[in-house]
Amino acid sequence: MEQQLPVFIVGAPLLFSVIVPILGRKWRLSAFVIAVGTVAVSAVASALSLERVLRDGTFRYYLGGWEPPVGIEWVIDEVSAVVSLVVTSVSLLVVISTRRWAEREAGDRPGIFYGLVLLLLAGLTGIVITGDLFNLFVFLEIASLAAYGLVFIGGRRAMLAGFRYLIIGSIGGAFYLLGVGFIYFATGTLNMIEARQLLEEAESVRAVQVGAVFIFTGLGLKMALVPMHLWLPDAYEHAPSSVNSLIAPVMTKVAAYAMLRMFLSVFPAGYLSGTVPIADALLILGLVGIVFGSVAAAGQTDIRRMLAYSSISQLAFIAVGIGLGTPLALAAALLHVVNHAAMKATLFLATASVRFRVGLQRTHNLAGLGPRMPLTMGAFAVGSVAMVGIPPTAGFFSKWYMVQAGVAEGQWVVVAVVLLSSLLTAVYLFKVLEQVYLRPAKPEPSAHHNDEHDSPADSAVQPAEQEAMRPVVERAREAPLDVWLPIVLLGAATVVLGVLNVVIMEHVLLPGVEVS
Amino acid sequence: MNETTASALPLAAVLVPVGAALLASLTTGRWPNLRDAWATLAGIAMVVIAVLMLTDTLDGRIHRTVLLELSPGIDVALRADPAGMIFGLLVSVLWVLAGVYAVGYMRGEHEQKQTRFFAAFALSIAAAAGVALAENLLTFVLFYELLSLFTYPLVTHRETETALVAGRKYLAYTLSGGLMLIGATAWLHVLGVDATFTAGGFLGGVELDSATQWGLFVLLAGGVGVKAGVMPLHSWLPSAMVAPTPVSALLHAVAVVKAGVFGMVRVGVFVFGAALLDDMGAWLVLAVMSAGTLLIASILALRHDNLKRRLAYSTISHLSYIVLGVALIGPLALTGALLHIVGHGVTKITLFFVAGAIHVRTHKENVSELDGIGRQMPITMGSFALASLSMVGIPPFILFTSKLYLGWGAVEVGQQAFLMVYLVSGLIASGYLFPIVIRAFLRSSPDHTRYGEADVRMVAPIAVTAVLALVWGIAPDLPLGFFELASTVADAAFPQSVALAGGTS
């Protein structure tokens, strides 16, 4: 049974992604129930896998019993187990919390919606645990296709954004596949571990270098590394709230994980800092991205767009860790994958909850919301503080270890930018908190930039609820229990992850990074 | 000489105000009397805890709580060492008084959102207690950052545009300071230095090249210098005066800024230590900057008509008295600096309390409007007069004692120039404080409104702090042993000159 855990992690969502649409046609509620159950199974399997890895060390699963190089190998080590656990558990909370607006946004086809969600999850967990370069491509495309489909649900403007996402995402996938092709020609294997052994023996083959550049470009596109980020803000802004809360915390994070996996398990150091300095390129793009993302976020008025740019900045932070490449830096990058998943999920879910209640998304229209939605906005505030990186919240520790890694390498620019990023994050998040808590509710939401989202008539608020004379915000009530509880749990997680970071670092991430 | 005992008391000192904040939030405005009682009760509990630890600290038994590992190899640990006790005792005693005062003030001014106010206030006190008792640099940084965060809603409490702008400025300055400290802490960790505060400096025995030493010095001194209001890092402080007066009084005259100067004591004495500061020549940089701040801020105080702003500049000036005392690296100057933390705390809080009482009664904010107010609010303005005497450094008030030691310390290390700085600044202080007293008592009031004393919940704390400034001046050990604590710190920091310091006490 224990040996079969990986099948439950990936296989359960994959299987039910087909079943859910069929059942959902007839019994609408069944779609949600089965989806939650499946994600829960996947999360529990991830947790058990993590427990097993910590007890017995890395274990492998050969799909269909075929051993490599013929068959496909799935590898559960500390890193993949913990990332898989984070992806599945964050998704579980998000799926539960977004049920109500998924009902609105997915219209009369909840089966399709939840089918896509499960497909996305199957793809993401597959990327995380696979030990095979081509299999990773397959899962990458599965996840991407599911994500395109989910974004399209958002309606006309989402179509355009989703189309762009699709084009750029496909290009990213193609780059990755080309790169894998080069590796295959050079080594004759698609298995990561074997490829690494062969690459270590054969010093610096030009074809492999080209392949590495292709792979990192492809994954860079998928993780929205500056300057390959252009698809992301539109996709996040126009996607349905139930979707961006899901893809923002986990999707790009998994792409970043895949990139990290290339460093850990595929390419020997020689290929990353030789003729083509991939590591340095990642470092520089990451540093630029941290600053660019934060500055751009500060200039946004739509809160989803602001959070999207914030994601670009945070992903760049992970890229910096990968670029530095020391075990501590890689562990810090992984810690940020974990932390940021929790923080961003909190922020996006709280935003979605506000949209659900009052239909407002512009930061300047959120004035006075704090006391009216205390739990949702409280979680938002805690998540924001964690993003800024005030100790002892989670965000502090990613920065803390990254600064240490920068100091140890004598990379003072990294140290300065990482510290500065804290301040830049404070600029855009405290701008929101200031509105939410310290300004009185405005009589009417003001429209800006031919904004069709924030006029209450267009919003998710039911026309019957509208009383034109009272400010929208003053009518706001706290979200229902099944909406706020996951948000509060995630908000609390941003503190708990911080306080317990030593456990994660010492027992999971640092060993995981060093073994590989 | 010192033994540590595992004890929950240091943790309790931090958790009591957190509990008060929780209880206040749960009680809410529905039962305002109960809500506001929590702060005073918690303040008294905190004083009791501090006094329980005090005797042991004086006997060389240090209470210590280790909480959890925050980063591999670094614990969150709290420790009631003599230096921390000085700051911790001061904060808890003044919190009791400020808690009572705040009730009168907030109700008198009909302030909004009082529950949030009292909760954030209590959390800030908890953070300040954490700063006082932090055993190592990371723990210090943890509470130092939380202090910035929890005081932000207090600075912006009025929710006016000015308050929001001041709040942004406040965050930008204090978070930057925190980031500098974080950078330095990470750096030390990478260097493999155990950053546990040690009298005489934990960097003393560590081989470092000069660039590293200076880099660390700039980050650490700059980081704490923000809250200590050392120019040019001071400009958040006058802006933050937009907050309600109890905040200005306790936080921006005591807890926050004293966390800054206390941090300077930690950095100067417990991180670098006298020998290293002397070798590097860093003391001179710090001394010149603080002496400049001290003089410029006193001169700026002269030209402000707004009473709270005048007091704010006076605060900046007096904070640099303390920083200069640390920079002079001598046992007497250090004793003086630590006493000045206490003395300035109790004296300046009186002045701010008075400014708030006047505002509640008369809605006057400017010095030029205070003619004749002394005859209408005799206890309040009488206390102001006493505190002014203390600020200027007239014997036998506490600030005379501390300045005596500071000046004596300057002479001890052969820096008579800085003695002159102290003396000149005292003269200027009389220039910005005595005219207020003279106006209040000797001029007649232009309008004929009869204002009485403010609410007793405001007047009583004012009188108590003014009397404390006098009592502690005559007997600084009564009853909390401030002088003994300060000289213990000085003895530990300068072991070679124990005889000298002992001889003077």
Short mmCIF file of C-alpha atoms in Angstrom, two decimals, chain A residues 195-437:
data_model
loop_
_atom_site.label_atom_id
_atom_site.label_comp_id
_atom_site.label_asym_id
_atom_site.label_seq_id
_atom_site.Cartn_x
_atom_site.Cartn_y
_atom_site.Cartn_z
CA ALA A 195 20.96 11.85 -17.56
CA ARG A 196 22.83 13.50 -14.75
CA GLN A 197 25.30 10.66 -14.43
CA LEU A 198 25.98 10.67 -18.15
CA LEU A 199 26.28 14.44 -18.26
CA GLU A 200 28.75 14.42 -15.41
CA GLU A 201 30.95 11.99 -17.26
CA ALA A 202 30.82 13.81 -20.58
CA GLU A 203 32.23 17.21 -19.88
CA SER A 204 30.42 20.10 -21.55
CA VAL A 205 28.86 18.96 -24.78
CA ARG A 206 27.71 21.91 -26.86
CA ALA A 207 24.39 20.29 -27.72
CA VAL A 208 23.63 19.83 -24.05
CA GLN A 209 24.40 23.47 -23.39
CA VAL A 210 21.97 24.50 -26.07
CA GLY A 211 19.46 22.13 -24.58
CA ALA A 212 19.94 23.63 -21.15
CA VAL A 213 19.33 27.12 -22.50
CA PHE A 214 16.12 25.93 -24.18
CA ILE A 215 14.92 24.23 -21.03
CA PHE A 216 15.54 27.24 -18.85
CA THR A 217 13.92 29.57 -21.34
CA GLY A 218 10.86 27.35 -21.50
CA LEU A 219 10.52 27.08 -17.74
CA GLY A 220 11.31 30.79 -17.40
CA LEU A 221 8.29 31.54 -19.56
CA LYS A 222 6.14 29.26 -17.46
CA MET A 223 7.25 30.86 -14.21
CA ALA A 224 6.84 34.36 -15.62
CA LEU A 225 10.43 35.36 -15.11
CA VAL A 226 11.03 38.95 -16.22
CA PRO A 227 11.07 39.75 -19.17
CA MET A 228 8.91 36.73 -19.99
CA HIS A 229 6.13 37.76 -17.64
CA LEU A 230 3.78 39.64 -19.96
CA TRP A 231 1.08 36.99 -20.05
CA LEU A 232 0.65 36.79 -16.32
CA PRO A 233 -1.02 40.02 -15.15
CA ASP A 234 -3.78 39.86 -17.75
CA ALA A 235 -4.42 36.20 -17.12
CA TYR A 236 -4.66 36.74 -13.37
CA GLU A 237 -6.81 39.83 -13.65
CA HIS A 238 -9.38 38.46 -16.05
CA ALA A 239 -9.53 34.88 -14.88
CA PRO A 240 -12.52 34.06 -12.68
CA SER A 241 -11.88 34.63 -8.97
CA SER A 242 -12.26 30.94 -8.30
CA VAL A 243 -9.48 30.29 -10.80
CA ASN A 244 -6.89 32.90 -10.05
CA SER A 245 -7.00 31.96 -6.36
CA LEU A 246 -5.99 28.50 -7.50
CA ILE A 247 -3.44 29.13 -10.21
CA ALA A 248 -1.71 32.11 -8.60
CA PRO A 249 -0.48 30.35 -5.48
CA VAL A 250 0.45 27.00 -7.03
CA MET A 251 0.83 27.08 -10.80
CA THR A 252 3.84 29.34 -11.30
CA LYS A 253 5.32 27.95 -8.10
CA VAL A 254 5.38 24.51 -9.66
CA ALA A 255 7.13 25.88 -12.73
CA ALA A 256 9.70 27.39 -10.42
CA TYR A 257 9.99 24.03 -8.72
CA ALA A 258 10.63 22.38 -12.07
CA MET A 259 13.41 24.83 -12.72
CA LEU A 260 14.90 24.09 -9.36
CA ARG A 261 14.63 20.39 -10.09
CA MET A 262 16.74 20.90 -13.23
CA PHE A 263 19.45 22.40 -11.06
CA LEU A 264 19.20 19.76 -8.39
CA SER A 265 18.79 16.59 -10.38
CA VAL A 266 19.67 17.09 -14.03
CA PHE A 267 22.42 19.51 -14.90
CA PRO A 268 25.82 19.29 -13.26
CA ALA A 269 27.19 22.62 -12.12
CA GLY A 270 29.54 22.86 -15.10
CA TYR A 271 26.68 23.36 -17.53
CA LEU A 272 25.16 26.19 -15.56
CA SER A 273 28.10 28.47 -15.10
CA GLY A 274 30.27 27.60 -18.08
CA THR A 275 30.19 29.17 -21.53
CA VAL A 276 26.54 29.94 -21.12
CA PRO A 277 26.15 31.35 -17.61
CA ILE A 278 22.61 30.20 -16.96
CA ALA A 279 22.93 30.56 -13.20
CA ASP A 280 24.14 34.13 -13.49
CA ALA A 281 21.41 34.93 -15.97
CA LEU A 282 18.79 33.63 -13.56
CA LEU A 283 20.34 35.65 -10.78
CA ILE A 284 20.32 38.88 -12.75
CA LEU A 285 16.84 38.37 -14.19
CA GLY A 286 15.67 37.52 -10.70
CA LEU A 287 17.12 40.67 -9.18
CA VAL A 288 15.61 42.81 -11.92
CA GLY A 289 12.32 40.97 -11.53
CA ILE A 290 12.12 41.53 -7.78
CA VAL A 291 12.40 45.26 -8.21
CA PHE A 292 10.33 45.48 -11.38
CA GLY A 293 7.48 43.36 -10.01
CA SER A 294 7.21 45.34 -6.80
CA VAL A 295 7.39 48.72 -8.48
CA ALA A 296 4.81 47.70 -11.04
CA ALA A 297 2.59 46.31 -8.29
CA ALA A 298 2.71 49.64 -6.47
CA GLY A 299 1.32 51.33 -9.56
CA GLN A 300 -1.75 49.13 -9.94
CA THR A 301 -5.25 50.07 -8.94
CA ASP A 302 -6.84 46.69 -9.52
CA ILE A 303 -5.98 44.52 -6.57
CA ARG A 304 -5.77 41.30 -8.61
CA ARG A 305 -3.37 42.94 -11.02
CA MET A 306 -1.37 44.25 -8.10
CA LEU A 307 -1.13 40.75 -6.65
CA ALA A 308 -0.18 39.43 -10.07
CA TYR A 309 2.80 41.77 -10.28
CA SER A 310 3.59 40.88 -6.72
CA SER A 311 3.73 37.24 -7.82
CA ILE A 312 6.19 38.17 -10.56
CA SER A 313 8.37 39.77 -7.91
CA GLN A 314 8.13 36.79 -5.57
CA LEU A 315 8.88 34.29 -8.34
CA ALA A 316 11.91 36.36 -9.23
CA PHE A 317 12.96 35.95 -5.60
CA ILE A 318 12.85 32.19 -6.08
CA ALA A 319 14.87 32.57 -9.28
CA VAL A 320 17.52 34.47 -7.34
CA GLY A 321 17.81 31.56 -4.95
CA ILE A 322 18.18 29.12 -7.83
CA GLY A 323 20.72 31.39 -9.45
CA LEU A 324 22.84 31.58 -6.31
CA GLY A 325 22.80 27.80 -6.31
CA THR A 326 24.29 27.08 -2.88
CA PRO A 327 22.39 24.56 -0.77
CA LEU A 328 21.25 27.31 1.59
CA ALA A 329 20.04 29.46 -1.30
CA LEU A 330 18.17 26.56 -2.89
CA ALA A 331 16.60 25.70 0.45
CA ALA A 332 15.61 29.34 0.88
CA ALA A 333 14.07 29.33 -2.58
CA LEU A 334 12.12 26.19 -1.73
CA LEU A 335 11.03 27.65 1.58
CA HIS A 336 9.72 30.59 -0.37
CA VAL A 337 7.84 28.24 -2.69
CA VAL A 338 6.08 26.90 0.39
CA ASN A 339 5.62 30.24 2.13
CA HIS A 340 4.52 32.11 -0.92
CA ALA A 341 1.92 29.48 -1.76
CA ALA A 342 0.31 30.06 1.63
CA MET A 343 0.68 33.85 1.56
CA LYS A 344 -0.55 34.37 -1.97
CA ALA A 345 -3.44 31.97 -1.48
CA THR A 346 -4.50 34.00 1.55
CA LEU A 347 -4.32 37.27 -0.34
CA PHE A 348 -6.07 36.03 -3.48
CA LEU A 349 -8.79 34.26 -1.55
CA ALA A 350 -9.46 37.30 0.61
CA THR A 351 -9.63 39.42 -2.53
CA ALA A 352 -12.01 36.94 -4.09
CA SER A 353 -14.11 36.95 -0.95
CA VAL A 354 -14.39 40.73 -1.14
CA ARG A 355 -15.39 40.51 -4.77
CA PHE A 356 -17.96 37.94 -3.83
CA ARG A 357 -19.46 40.18 -1.16
CA VAL A 358 -19.24 43.67 -2.59
CA GLY A 359 -18.05 43.24 -6.15
CA LEU A 360 -15.15 45.65 -5.74
CA GLN A 361 -11.62 45.13 -6.94
CA ARG A 362 -10.11 48.60 -7.09
CA THR A 363 -7.84 49.29 -4.16
CA HIS A 364 -9.20 52.80 -3.59
CA ASN A 365 -12.74 51.46 -3.32
CA LEU A 366 -12.00 49.11 -0.48
CA ALA A 367 -12.02 51.90 2.11
CA GLY A 368 -13.79 51.01 5.32
CA LEU A 369 -14.01 47.31 4.62
CA GLY A 370 -11.83 46.21 7.54
CA PRO A 371 -14.39 46.29 10.34
CA ARG A 372 -17.15 44.93 8.12
CA MET A 373 -15.36 41.79 7.02
CA PRO A 374 -13.10 41.35 10.05
CA LEU A 375 -12.05 37.74 9.47
CA THR A 376 -11.39 37.97 5.76
CA MET A 377 -9.55 41.26 6.03
CA GLY A 378 -7.76 40.15 9.18
CA ALA A 379 -6.36 37.22 7.26
CA PHE A 380 -5.48 39.59 4.43
CA ALA A 381 -3.61 41.79 6.89
CA VAL A 382 -1.69 38.88 8.37
CA GLY A 383 -0.86 37.64 4.88
CA SER A 384 0.34 41.10 3.94
CA VAL A 385 2.56 41.38 6.97
CA ALA A 386 3.97 37.96 6.10
CA MET A 387 4.64 39.13 2.55
CA VAL A 388 6.48 42.18 3.86
CA GLY A 389 8.48 39.82 6.01
CA ILE A 390 7.99 40.99 9.57
CA PRO A 391 9.33 38.31 11.92
CA PRO A 392 8.10 35.79 13.00
CA THR A 393 5.89 35.36 9.93
CA ALA A 394 6.80 33.04 7.08
CA GLY A 395 7.95 35.71 4.64
CA PHE A 396 10.67 36.86 7.00
CA PHE A 397 12.44 33.55 6.97
CA SER A 398 12.69 33.14 3.21
CA LYS A 399 14.41 36.52 3.20
CA TRP A 400 16.49 35.71 6.25
CA TYR A 401 18.00 32.60 4.70
CA MET A 402 18.38 34.23 1.31
CA VAL A 403 20.27 37.14 2.85
CA GLN A 404 22.52 34.66 4.58
CA ALA A 405 23.13 32.84 1.33
CA GLY A 406 23.92 36.16 -0.35
CA VAL A 407 26.34 37.18 2.39
CA ALA A 408 28.05 33.79 2.32
CA GLU A 409 28.64 34.14 -1.42
CA GLY A 410 29.71 37.76 -1.11
CA GLN A 411 26.82 38.77 -3.38
CA TRP A 412 26.09 42.11 -1.77
CA VAL A 413 23.72 43.18 -4.51
CA VAL A 414 21.55 40.18 -3.73
CA VAL A 415 21.58 41.08 -0.04
CA ALA A 416 20.59 44.66 -0.77
CA VAL A 417 17.84 43.80 -3.25
CA VAL A 418 16.36 41.09 -1.06
CA LEU A 419 16.22 43.47 1.89
CA LEU A 420 14.90 46.28 -0.25
CA SER A 421 12.18 44.03 -1.65
CA SER A 422 10.69 43.92 1.83
CA LEU A 423 10.26 47.66 1.79
CA LEU A 424 8.87 47.67 -1.75
CA THR A 425 6.36 45.01 -0.77
CA ALA A 426 5.31 47.16 2.15
CA VAL A 427 4.64 50.03 -0.23
CA TYR A 428 1.93 48.28 -2.21
CA LEU A 429 0.42 46.14 0.51
CA PHE A 430 0.19 48.83 3.16
CA LYS A 431 -1.46 50.99 0.52
CA VAL A 432 -4.29 48.47 0.56
CA LEU A 433 -4.29 48.03 4.33
CA GLU A 434 -4.45 51.79 4.75
CA GLN A 435 -7.58 51.87 2.62
CA VAL A 436 -9.17 48.89 4.27
CA TYR A 437 -8.61 49.91 7.87
#
